[in-house]
PDB file of N, CA and C in Angstrom:
ATOM      1  N   MET A  17     107.329 100.348  86.892  1.00  0.00           N
ATOM      2  CA  MET A  17     106.103  99.612  87.092  1.00  0.00           C
ATOM      3  C   MET A  17     104.901 100.564  87.073  1.00  0.00           C
ATOM      4  N   ALA A  18     105.015 101.672  87.819  1.00  0.00           N
ATOM      5  CA  ALA A  18     103.912 102.633  87.859  1.00  0.00           C
ATOM      6  C   ALA A  18     103.748 103.334  86.519  1.00  0.00           C
ATOM      7  N   SER A  19     104.858 103.577  85.837  1.00  0.00           N
ATOM      8  CA  SER A  19     104.759 104.259  84.550  1.00  0.00           C
ATOM      9  C   SER A  19     104.078 103.372  83.515  1.00  0.00           C
ATOM     10  N   SER A  20     104.199 102.066  83.649  1.00  0.00           N
ATOM     11  CA  SER A  20     103.523 101.156  82.723  1.00  0.00           C
ATOM     12  C   SER A  20     102.007 101.285  82.862  1.00  0.00           C
ATOM     13  N   GLY A  21     101.528 101.361  84.094  1.00  0.00           N
ATOM     14  CA  GLY A  21     100.097 101.551  84.335  1.00  0.00           C
ATOM     15  C   GLY A  21      99.627 102.892  83.825  1.00  0.00           C
ATOM     16  N   PHE A  22     100.474 103.905  83.984  1.00  0.00           N
ATOM     17  CA  PHE A  22     100.142 105.242  83.503  1.00  0.00           C
ATOM     18  C   PHE A  22     100.030 105.236  81.984  1.00  0.00           C
ATOM     19  N   VAL A  23     100.951 104.552  81.315  1.00  0.00           N
ATOM     20  CA  VAL A  23     100.936 104.482  79.848  1.00  0.00           C
ATOM     21  C   VAL A  23      99.691 103.737  79.382  1.00  0.00           C
ATOM     22  N   GLN A  24      99.346 102.652  80.058  1.00  0.00           N
ATOM     23  CA  GLN A  24      98.158 101.894  79.674  1.00  0.00           C
ATOM     24  C   GLN A  24      96.895 102.743  79.832  1.00  0.00           C
ATOM     25  N   ALA A  25      96.820 103.494  80.909  1.00  0.00           N
ATOM     26  CA  ALA A  25      95.649 104.349  81.132  1.00  0.00           C
ATOM     27  C   ALA A  25      95.594 105.464  80.089  1.00  0.00           C
ATOM     28  N   ALA A  26      96.749 106.012  79.736  1.00  0.00           N
ATOM     29  CA  ALA A  26      96.783 107.071  78.722  1.00  0.00           C
ATOM     30  C   ALA A  26      96.323 106.529  77.364  1.00  0.00           C
ATOM     31  N   VAL A  27      96.736 105.316  77.040  1.00  0.00           N
ATOM     32  CA  VAL A  27      96.321 104.692  75.777  1.00  0.00           C
ATOM     33  C   VAL A  27      94.817 104.446  75.794  1.00  0.00           C
ATOM     34  N   LEU A  28      94.301 104.025  76.940  1.00  0.00           N
ATOM     35  CA  LEU A  28      92.854 103.800  77.068  1.00  0.00           C
ATOM     36  C   LEU A  28      92.086 105.107  76.859  1.00  0.00           C
ATOM     37  N   LEU A  29      92.563 106.193  77.464  1.00  0.00           N
ATOM     38  CA  LEU A  29      91.901 107.487  77.286  1.00  0.00           C
ATOM     39  C   LEU A  29      91.960 107.941  75.828  1.00  0.00           C
ATOM     40  N   LEU A  30      93.081 107.699  75.172  1.00  0.00           N
ATOM     41  CA  LEU A  30      93.211 108.057  73.762  1.00  0.00           C
ATOM     42  C   LEU A  30      92.211 107.260  72.918  1.00  0.00           C
ATOM     43  N   ALA A  31      92.055 105.978  73.232  1.00  0.00           N
ATOM     44  CA  ALA A  31      91.108 105.150  72.491  1.00  0.00           C
ATOM     45  C   ALA A  31      89.675 105.657  72.678  1.00  0.00           C
ATOM     46  N   VAL A  32      89.346 106.067  73.903  1.00  0.00           N
ATOM     47  CA  VAL A  32      88.005 106.599  74.172  1.00  0.00           C
ATOM     48  C   VAL A  32      87.784 107.876  73.373  1.00  0.00           C
ATOM     49  N   GLN A  33      88.816 108.724  73.308  1.00  0.00           N
ATOM     50  CA  GLN A  33      88.695 109.952  72.521  1.00  0.00           C
ATOM     51  C   GLN A  33      88.457 109.638  71.053  1.00  0.00           C
ATOM     52  N   LEU A  34      89.184 108.672  70.524  1.00  0.00           N
ATOM     53  CA  LEU A  34      89.023 108.319  69.112  1.00  0.00           C
ATOM     54  C   LEU A  34      87.627 107.785  68.829  1.00  0.00           C
ATOM     55  N   VAL A  35      87.091 106.996  69.762  1.00  0.00           N
ATOM     56  CA  VAL A  35      85.734 106.473  69.587  1.00  0.00           C
ATOM     57  C   VAL A  35      84.731 107.626  69.601  1.00  0.00           C
ATOM     58  N   CYS A  36      84.933 108.568  70.520  1.00  0.00           N
ATOM     59  CA  CYS A  36      84.025 109.725  70.589  1.00  0.00           C
ATOM     60  C   CYS A  36      84.114 110.563  69.323  1.00  0.00           C
ATOM     61  N   LEU A  37      85.311 110.732  68.790  1.00  0.00           N
ATOM     62  CA  LEU A  37      85.463 111.495  67.555  1.00  0.00           C
ATOM     63  C   LEU A  37      84.789 110.778  66.390  1.00  0.00           C
ATOM     64  N   GLY A  38      84.870 109.457  66.376  1.00  0.00           N
ATOM     65  CA  GLY A  38      84.199 108.683  65.326  1.00  0.00           C
ATOM     66  C   GLY A  38      82.691 108.846  65.412  1.00  0.00           C
ATOM     67  N   ALA A  39      82.157 108.885  66.637  1.00  0.00           N
ATOM     68  CA  ALA A  39      80.713 109.083  66.821  1.00  0.00           C
ATOM     69  C   ALA A  39      80.314 110.485  66.378  1.00  0.00           C
ATOM     70  N   ALA A  40      81.168 111.464  66.626  1.00  0.00           N
ATOM     71  CA  ALA A  40      80.868 112.840  66.207  1.00  0.00           C
ATOM     72  C   ALA A  40      80.857 112.932  64.685  1.00  0.00           C
ATOM     73  N   ASP A  41      81.772 112.252  64.023  1.00  0.00           N
ATOM     74  CA  ASP A  41      81.787 112.248  62.566  1.00  0.00           C
ATOM     75  C   ASP A  41      80.532 111.592  62.004  1.00  0.00           C
ATOM     76  N   ALA A  42      80.060 110.540  62.671  1.00  0.00           N
ATOM     77  CA  ALA A  42      78.848 109.862  62.208  1.00  0.00           C
ATOM     78  C   ALA A  42      77.643 110.794  62.317  1.00  0.00           C
ATOM     79  N   ASP A  43      77.597 111.617  63.385  1.00  0.00           N
ATOM     80  CA  ASP A  43      76.497 112.570  63.536  1.00  0.00           C
ATOM     81  C   ASP A  43      76.515 113.613  62.427  1.00  0.00           C
ATOM     82  N   GLN A  44      77.674 114.029  62.010  1.00  0.00           N
ATOM     83  CA  GLN A  44      77.776 115.030  60.966  1.00  0.00           C
ATOM     84  C   GLN A  44      77.347 114.462  59.611  1.00  0.00           C
ATOM     85  N   ASP A  45      77.552 113.187  59.408  1.00  0.00           N
ATOM     86  CA  ASP A  45      77.165 112.562  58.143  1.00  0.00           C
ATOM     87  C   ASP A  45      75.651 112.540  57.960  1.00  0.00           C
ATOM     88  N   THR A  46      74.883 112.534  59.051  1.00  0.00           N
ATOM     89  CA  THR A  46      73.433 112.448  58.938  1.00  0.00           C
ATOM     90  C   THR A  46      72.810 113.779  58.551  1.00  0.00           C
ATOM     91  N   GLY A  47      73.600 114.861  58.585  1.00  0.00           N
ATOM     92  CA  GLY A  47      73.078 116.148  58.178  1.00  0.00           C
ATOM     93  C   GLY A  47      72.641 117.025  59.327  1.00  0.00           C
ATOM     94  N   THR A  48      72.737 116.532  60.561  1.00  0.00           N
ATOM     95  CA  THR A  48      72.377 117.353  61.710  1.00  0.00           C
ATOM     96  C   THR A  48      73.627 118.070  62.204  1.00  0.00           C
ATOM     97  N   VAL A  49      73.648 119.370  62.019  1.00  0.00           N
ATOM     98  CA  VAL A  49      74.789 120.164  62.474  1.00  0.00           C
ATOM     99  C   VAL A  49      74.322 121.026  63.630  1.00  0.00           C
ATOM    100  N   ILE A  50      75.037 120.909  64.741  1.00  0.00           N
ATOM    101  CA  ILE A  50      74.704 121.696  65.924  1.00  0.00           C
ATOM    102  C   ILE A  50      75.522 122.982  65.867  1.00  0.00           C
ATOM    103  N   PRO A  51      74.888 124.134  65.979  1.00  0.00           N
ATOM    104  CA  PRO A  51      75.646 125.388  65.925  1.00  0.00           C
ATOM    105  C   PRO A  51      76.686 125.465  67.045  1.00  0.00           C
ATOM    106  N   ALA A  52      77.791 126.121  66.764  1.00  0.00           N
ATOM    107  CA  ALA A  52      78.897 126.202  67.711  1.00  0.00           C
ATOM    108  C   ALA A  52      78.489 126.891  69.004  1.00  0.00           C
ATOM    109  N   GLU A  53      77.525 127.791  68.948  1.00  0.00           N
ATOM    110  CA  GLU A  53      77.119 128.518  70.158  1.00  0.00           C
ATOM    111  C   GLU A  53      76.512 127.592  71.208  1.00  0.00           C
ATOM    112  N   SER A  54      75.923 126.507  70.780  1.00  0.00           N
ATOM    113  CA  SER A  54      75.278 125.612  71.745  1.00  0.00           C
ATOM    114  C   SER A  54      76.194 124.467  72.190  1.00  0.00           C
ATOM    115  N   ARG A  55      77.422 124.411  71.710  1.00  0.00           N
ATOM    116  CA  ARG A  55      78.328 123.323  72.047  1.00  0.00           C
ATOM    117  C   ARG A  55      79.340 123.585  73.147  1.00  0.00           C
ATOM    118  N   PRO A  56      79.598 124.797  73.591  1.00  0.00           N
ATOM    119  CA  PRO A  56      80.671 124.981  74.565  1.00  0.00           C
ATOM    120  C   PRO A  56      80.503 124.162  75.840  1.00  0.00           C
ATOM    121  N   CYS A  57      79.285 123.953  76.303  1.00  0.00           N
ATOM    122  CA  CYS A  57      79.088 123.190  77.532  1.00  0.00           C
ATOM    123  C   CYS A  57      79.590 121.763  77.381  1.00  0.00           C
ATOM    124  N   VAL A  58      79.326 121.171  76.237  1.00  0.00           N
ATOM    125  CA  VAL A  58      79.780 119.808  75.986  1.00  0.00           C
ATOM    126  C   VAL A  58      81.302 119.769  76.000  1.00  0.00           C
ATOM    127  N   ASP A  59      81.937 120.745  75.352  1.00  0.00           N
ATOM    128  CA  ASP A  59      83.396 120.784  75.331  1.00  0.00           C
ATOM    129  C   ASP A  59      83.953 120.987  76.732  1.00  0.00           C
ATOM    130  N   CYS A  60      83.305 121.846  77.537  1.00  0.00           N
ATOM    131  CA  CYS A  60      83.762 122.087  78.909  1.00  0.00           C
ATOM    132  C   CYS A  60      83.630 120.829  79.753  1.00  0.00           C
ATOM    133  N   HIS A  61      82.510 120.130  79.596  1.00  0.00           N
ATOM    134  CA  HIS A  61      82.310 118.890  80.364  1.00  0.00           C
ATOM    135  C   HIS A  61      83.347 117.848  79.979  1.00  0.00           C
ATOM    136  N   ALA A  62      83.635 117.738  78.697  1.00  0.00           N
ATOM    137  CA  ALA A  62      84.645 116.776  78.255  1.00  0.00           C
ATOM    138  C   ALA A  62      86.012 117.146  78.819  1.00  0.00           C
ATOM    139  N   PHE A  63      86.334 118.431  78.816  1.00  0.00           N
ATOM    140  CA  PHE A  63      87.616 118.878  79.354  1.00  0.00           C
ATOM    141  C   PHE A  63      87.700 118.587  80.846  1.00  0.00           C
ATOM    142  N   GLU A  64      86.627 118.887  81.589  1.00  0.00           N
ATOM    143  CA  GLU A  64      86.617 118.625  83.029  1.00  0.00           C
ATOM    144  C   GLU A  64      86.746 117.133  83.308  1.00  0.00           C
ATOM    145  N   PHE A  65      86.061 116.321  82.509  1.00  0.00           N
ATOM    146  CA  PHE A  65      86.158 114.866  82.679  1.00  0.00           C
ATOM    147  C   PHE A  65      87.588 114.398  82.463  1.00  0.00           C
ATOM    148  N   MET A  66      88.214 114.899  81.402  1.00  0.00           N
ATOM    149  CA  MET A  66      89.591 114.499  81.112  1.00  0.00           C
ATOM    150  C   MET A  66      90.538 114.986  82.207  1.00  0.00           C
ATOM    151  N   GLN A  67      90.279 116.169  82.745  1.00  0.00           N
ATOM    152  CA  GLN A  67      91.115 116.683  83.828  1.00  0.00           C
ATOM    153  C   GLN A  67      90.995 115.802  85.068  1.00  0.00           C
ATOM    154  N   ARG A  68      89.767 115.421  85.419  1.00  0.00           N
ATOM    155  CA  ARG A  68      89.575 114.542  86.584  1.00  0.00           C
ATOM    156  C   ARG A  68      90.223 113.183  86.344  1.00  0.00           C
ATOM    157  N   ALA A  69      90.089 112.664  85.129  1.00  0.00           N
ATOM    158  CA  ALA A  69      90.700 111.372  84.815  1.00  0.00           C
ATOM    159  C   ALA A  69      92.214 111.453  84.942  1.00  0.00           C
ATOM    160  N   LEU A  70      92.803 112.552  84.480  1.00  0.00           N
ATOM    161  CA  LEU A  70      94.250 112.721  84.590  1.00  0.00           C
ATOM    162  C   LEU A  70      94.673 112.829  86.054  1.00  0.00           C
ATOM    163  N   GLN A  71      93.901 113.559  86.863  1.00  0.00           N
ATOM    164  CA  GLN A  71      94.217 113.659  88.290  1.00  0.00           C
ATOM    165  C   GLN A  71      94.130 112.287  88.959  1.00  0.00           C
ATOM    166  N   ASP A  72      93.113 111.503  88.597  1.00  0.00           N
ATOM    167  CA  ASP A  72      92.984 110.149  89.152  1.00  0.00           C
ATOM    168  C   ASP A  72      94.165 109.286  88.748  1.00  0.00           C
ATOM    169  N   LEU A  73      94.604 109.412  87.491  1.00  0.00           N
ATOM    170  CA  LEU A  73      95.759 108.637  87.031  1.00  0.00           C
ATOM    171  C   LEU A  73      97.020 109.032  87.793  1.00  0.00           C
ATOM    172  N   LYS A  74      97.206 110.322  88.008  1.00  0.00           N
ATOM    173  CA  LYS A  74      98.381 110.774  88.756  1.00  0.00           C
ATOM    174  C   LYS A  74      98.347 110.244  90.182  1.00  0.00           C
ATOM    175  N   LYS A  75      97.170 110.289  90.809  1.00  0.00           N
ATOM    176  CA  LYS A  75      97.040 109.792  92.176  1.00  0.00           C
ATOM    177  C   LYS A  75      97.320 108.293  92.234  1.00  0.00           C
ATOM    178  N   THR A  76      96.782 107.555  91.267  1.00  0.00           N
ATOM    179  CA  THR A  76      97.008 106.112  91.221  1.00  0.00           C
ATOM    180  C   THR A  76      98.482 105.805  91.006  1.00  0.00           C
ATOM    181  N   ALA A  77      99.121 106.530  90.092  1.00  0.00           N
ATOM    182  CA  ALA A  77     100.545 106.313  89.838  1.00  0.00           C
ATOM    183  C   ALA A  77     101.363 106.612  91.084  1.00  0.00           C
ATOM    184  N   PHE A  78     101.019 107.683  91.800  1.00  0.00           N
ATOM    185  CA  PHE A  78     101.741 108.015  93.026  1.00  0.00           C
ATOM    186  C   PHE A  78     101.558 106.915  94.070  1.00  0.00           C
ATOM    187  N   ASN A  79     100.318 106.435  94.236  1.00  0.00           N
ATOM    188  CA  ASN A  79     100.053 105.373  95.212  1.00  0.00           C
ATOM    189  C   ASN A  79     100.805 104.101  94.859  1.00  0.00           C
ATOM    190  N   LEU A  80     100.810 103.759  93.572  1.00  0.00           N
ATOM    191  CA  LEU A  80     101.546 102.565  93.158  1.00  0.00           C
ATOM    192  C   LEU A  80     103.040 102.732  93.390  1.00  0.00           C
ATOM    193  N   ASP A  81     103.550 103.918  93.113  1.00  0.00           N
ATOM    194  CA  ASP A  81     104.970 104.187  93.320  1.00  0.00           C
ATOM    195  C   ASP A  81     105.325 104.078  94.804  1.00  0.00           C
ATOM    196  N   ALA A  82     104.494 104.659  95.660  1.00  0.00           N
ATOM    197  CA  ALA A  82     104.740 104.602  97.107  1.00  0.00           C
ATOM    198  C   ALA A  82     104.658 103.158  97.602  1.00  0.00           C
ATOM    199  N   ARG A  83     103.684 102.428  97.121  1.00  0.00           N
ATOM    200  CA  ARG A  83     103.532 101.019  97.539  1.00  0.00           C
ATOM    201  C   ARG A  83     104.731 100.192  97.074  1.00  0.00           C
ATOM    202  N   THR A  84     105.186 100.435  95.844  1.00  0.00           N
ATOM    203  CA  THR A  84     106.351  99.719  95.314  1.00  0.00           C
ATOM    204  C   THR A  84     107.584 100.021  96.149  1.00  0.00           C
ATOM    205  N   GLU A  85     107.761 101.294  96.494  1.00  0.00           N
ATOM    206  CA  GLU A  85     108.919 101.681  97.301  1.00  0.00           C
ATOM    207  C   GLU A  85     108.879 100.990  98.667  1.00  0.00           C
ATOM    208  N   THR A  86     107.708 100.923  99.280  1.00  0.00           N
ATOM    209  CA  THR A  86     107.553 100.257 100.570  1.00  0.00           C
ATOM    210  C   THR A  86     107.917  98.778 100.460  1.00  0.00           C
ATOM    211  N   LEU A  87     107.427  98.127  99.410  1.00  0.00           N
ATOM    212  CA  LEU A  87     107.720  96.704  99.236  1.00  0.00           C
ATOM    213  C   LEU A  87     109.199  96.457  98.968  1.00  0.00           C
ATOM    214  N   VAL A  88     109.840  97.350  98.205  1.00  0.00           N
ATOM    215  CA  VAL A  88     111.276  97.198  97.931  1.00  0.00           C
ATOM    216  C   VAL A  88     112.068  97.357  99.220  1.00  0.00           C
ATOM    217  N   LEU A  89     111.731  98.351 100.024  1.00  0.00           N
ATOM    218  CA  LEU A  89     112.435  98.542 101.296  1.00  0.00           C
ATOM    219  C   LEU A  89     112.240  97.352 102.227  1.00  0.00           C
ATOM    220  N   ARG A  90     111.037  96.812 102.245  1.00  0.00           N
ATOM    221  CA  ARG A  90     110.775  95.639 103.080  1.00  0.00           C
ATOM    222  C   ARG A  90     111.607  94.438 102.611  1.00  0.00           C
ATOM    223  N   ALA A  91     111.682  94.262 101.297  1.00  0.00           N
ATOM    224  CA  ALA A  91     112.468  93.144 100.751  1.00  0.00           C
ATOM    225  C   ALA A  91     113.959  93.335 101.038  1.00  0.00           C
ATOM    226  N   GLU A  92     114.445  94.585 100.917  1.00  0.00           N
ATOM    227  CA  GLU A  92     115.854  94.843 101.217  1.00  0.00           C
ATOM    228  C   GLU A  92     116.155  94.584 102.689  1.00  0.00           C
ATOM    229  N   ARG A  93     115.261  95.007 103.571  1.00  0.00           N
ATOM    230  CA  ARG A  93     115.466  94.777 105.004  1.00  0.00           C
ATOM    231  C   ARG A  93     115.475  93.279 105.308  1.00  0.00           C
ATOM    232  N   ARG A  94     114.556  92.549 104.676  1.00  0.00           N
ATOM    233  CA  ARG A  94     114.493  91.104 104.893  1.00  0.00           C
ATOM    234  C   ARG A  94     115.782  90.434 104.404  1.00  0.00           C
ATOM    235  N   ALA A  95     116.277  90.879 103.238  1.00  0.00           N
ATOM    236  CA  ALA A  95     117.516  90.301 102.703  1.00  0.00           C
ATOM    237  C   ALA A  95     118.696  90.638 103.605  1.00  0.00           C
ATOM    238  N   LEU A  96     118.718  91.847 104.155  1.00  0.00           N
ATOM    239  CA  LEU A  96     119.795  92.240 105.052  1.00  0.00           C
ATOM    240  C   LEU A  96     119.758  91.417 106.327  1.00  0.00           C
ATOM    241  N   CYS A  97     118.578  91.218 106.859  1.00  0.00           N
ATOM    242  CA  CYS A  97     118.450  90.426 108.087  1.00  0.00           C
ATOM    243  C   CYS A  97     118.827  88.969 107.851  1.00  0.00           C
ATOM    244  N   ASP A  98     118.565  88.457 106.657  1.00  0.00           N
ATOM    245  CA  ASP A  98     118.931  87.074 106.341  1.00  0.00           C
ATOM    246  C   ASP A  98     120.437  86.903 106.243  1.00  0.00           C
ATOM    247  N   CYS A  99     121.162  87.983 105.858  1.00  0.00           N
ATOM    248  CA  CYS A  99     122.616  87.883 105.698  1.00  0.00           C
ATOM    249  C   CYS A  99     123.343  87.992 107.033  1.00  0.00           C
ATOM    250  N   MET A 100     122.759  88.702 107.972  1.00  0.00           N
ATOM    251  CA  MET A 100     123.427  88.914 109.257  1.00  0.00           C
ATOM    252  C   MET A 100     123.077  87.812 110.240  1.00  0.00           C
ATOM    253  N   PRO A 101     124.053  87.400 111.043  1.00  0.00           N
ATOM    254  CA  PRO A 101     123.737  86.401 112.096  1.00  0.00           C
ATOM    255  C   PRO A 101     122.771  87.009 113.114  1.00  0.00           C
ATOM    256  N   THR A 102     121.963  86.186 113.706  1.00  0.00           N
ATOM    257  CA  THR A 102     120.928  86.634 114.620  1.00  0.00           C
ATOM    258  C   THR A 102     121.516  87.326 115.839  1.00  0.00           C
ATOM    259  N   ASN A 103     122.655  86.835 116.365  1.00  0.00           N
ATOM    260  CA  ASN A 103     123.225  87.427 117.564  1.00  0.00           C
ATOM    261  C   ASN A 103     123.852  88.803 117.328  1.00  0.00           C
ATOM    262  N   SER A 104     124.143  89.182 116.100  1.00  0.00           N
ATOM    263  CA  SER A 104     124.719  90.501 115.819  1.00  0.00           C
ATOM    264  C   SER A 104     123.665  91.596 115.755  1.00  0.00           C
ATOM    265  N   LEU A 105     122.390  91.220 115.711  1.00  0.00           N
ATOM    266  CA  LEU A 105     121.315  92.208 115.640  1.00  0.00           C
ATOM    267  C   LEU A 105     121.003  92.803 117.007  1.00  0.00           C
ATOM    268  N   ARG A 106     121.518  92.244 118.082  1.00  0.00           N
ATOM    269  CA  ARG A 106     121.198  92.736 119.438  1.00  0.00           C
ATOM    270  C   ARG A 106     122.183  93.718 119.922  1.00  0.00           C
TER     271      ARG A 106
END
C-alpha cells in the first residue's frame, strides 16, 4: 500500500522533470543561451529541491507503513477477541 503511494509520487516527480526539460528546450530554441558558468546555482537548487522531495516521500511512506501496521494489528486483535469466549479473557 505504501509502495503504491511512493510509486505514484515518483511518477509525478518524473513528470515534473520532463515538463521542466521541455521548458528548457523551448528557451534554447529562442536563441537565448545562458553560459554554463552562471547556471550552477539553478542546478544546485533543483538538486536540493529533489532531495527534499525524496526525503518527504520517504517520511510519508514510513508514516503510511507504520499506520498500516497499527491498523492491521488492531484488526487482528479484534478478530482474535471475537473468536474467544468472553469468560476466557479474564
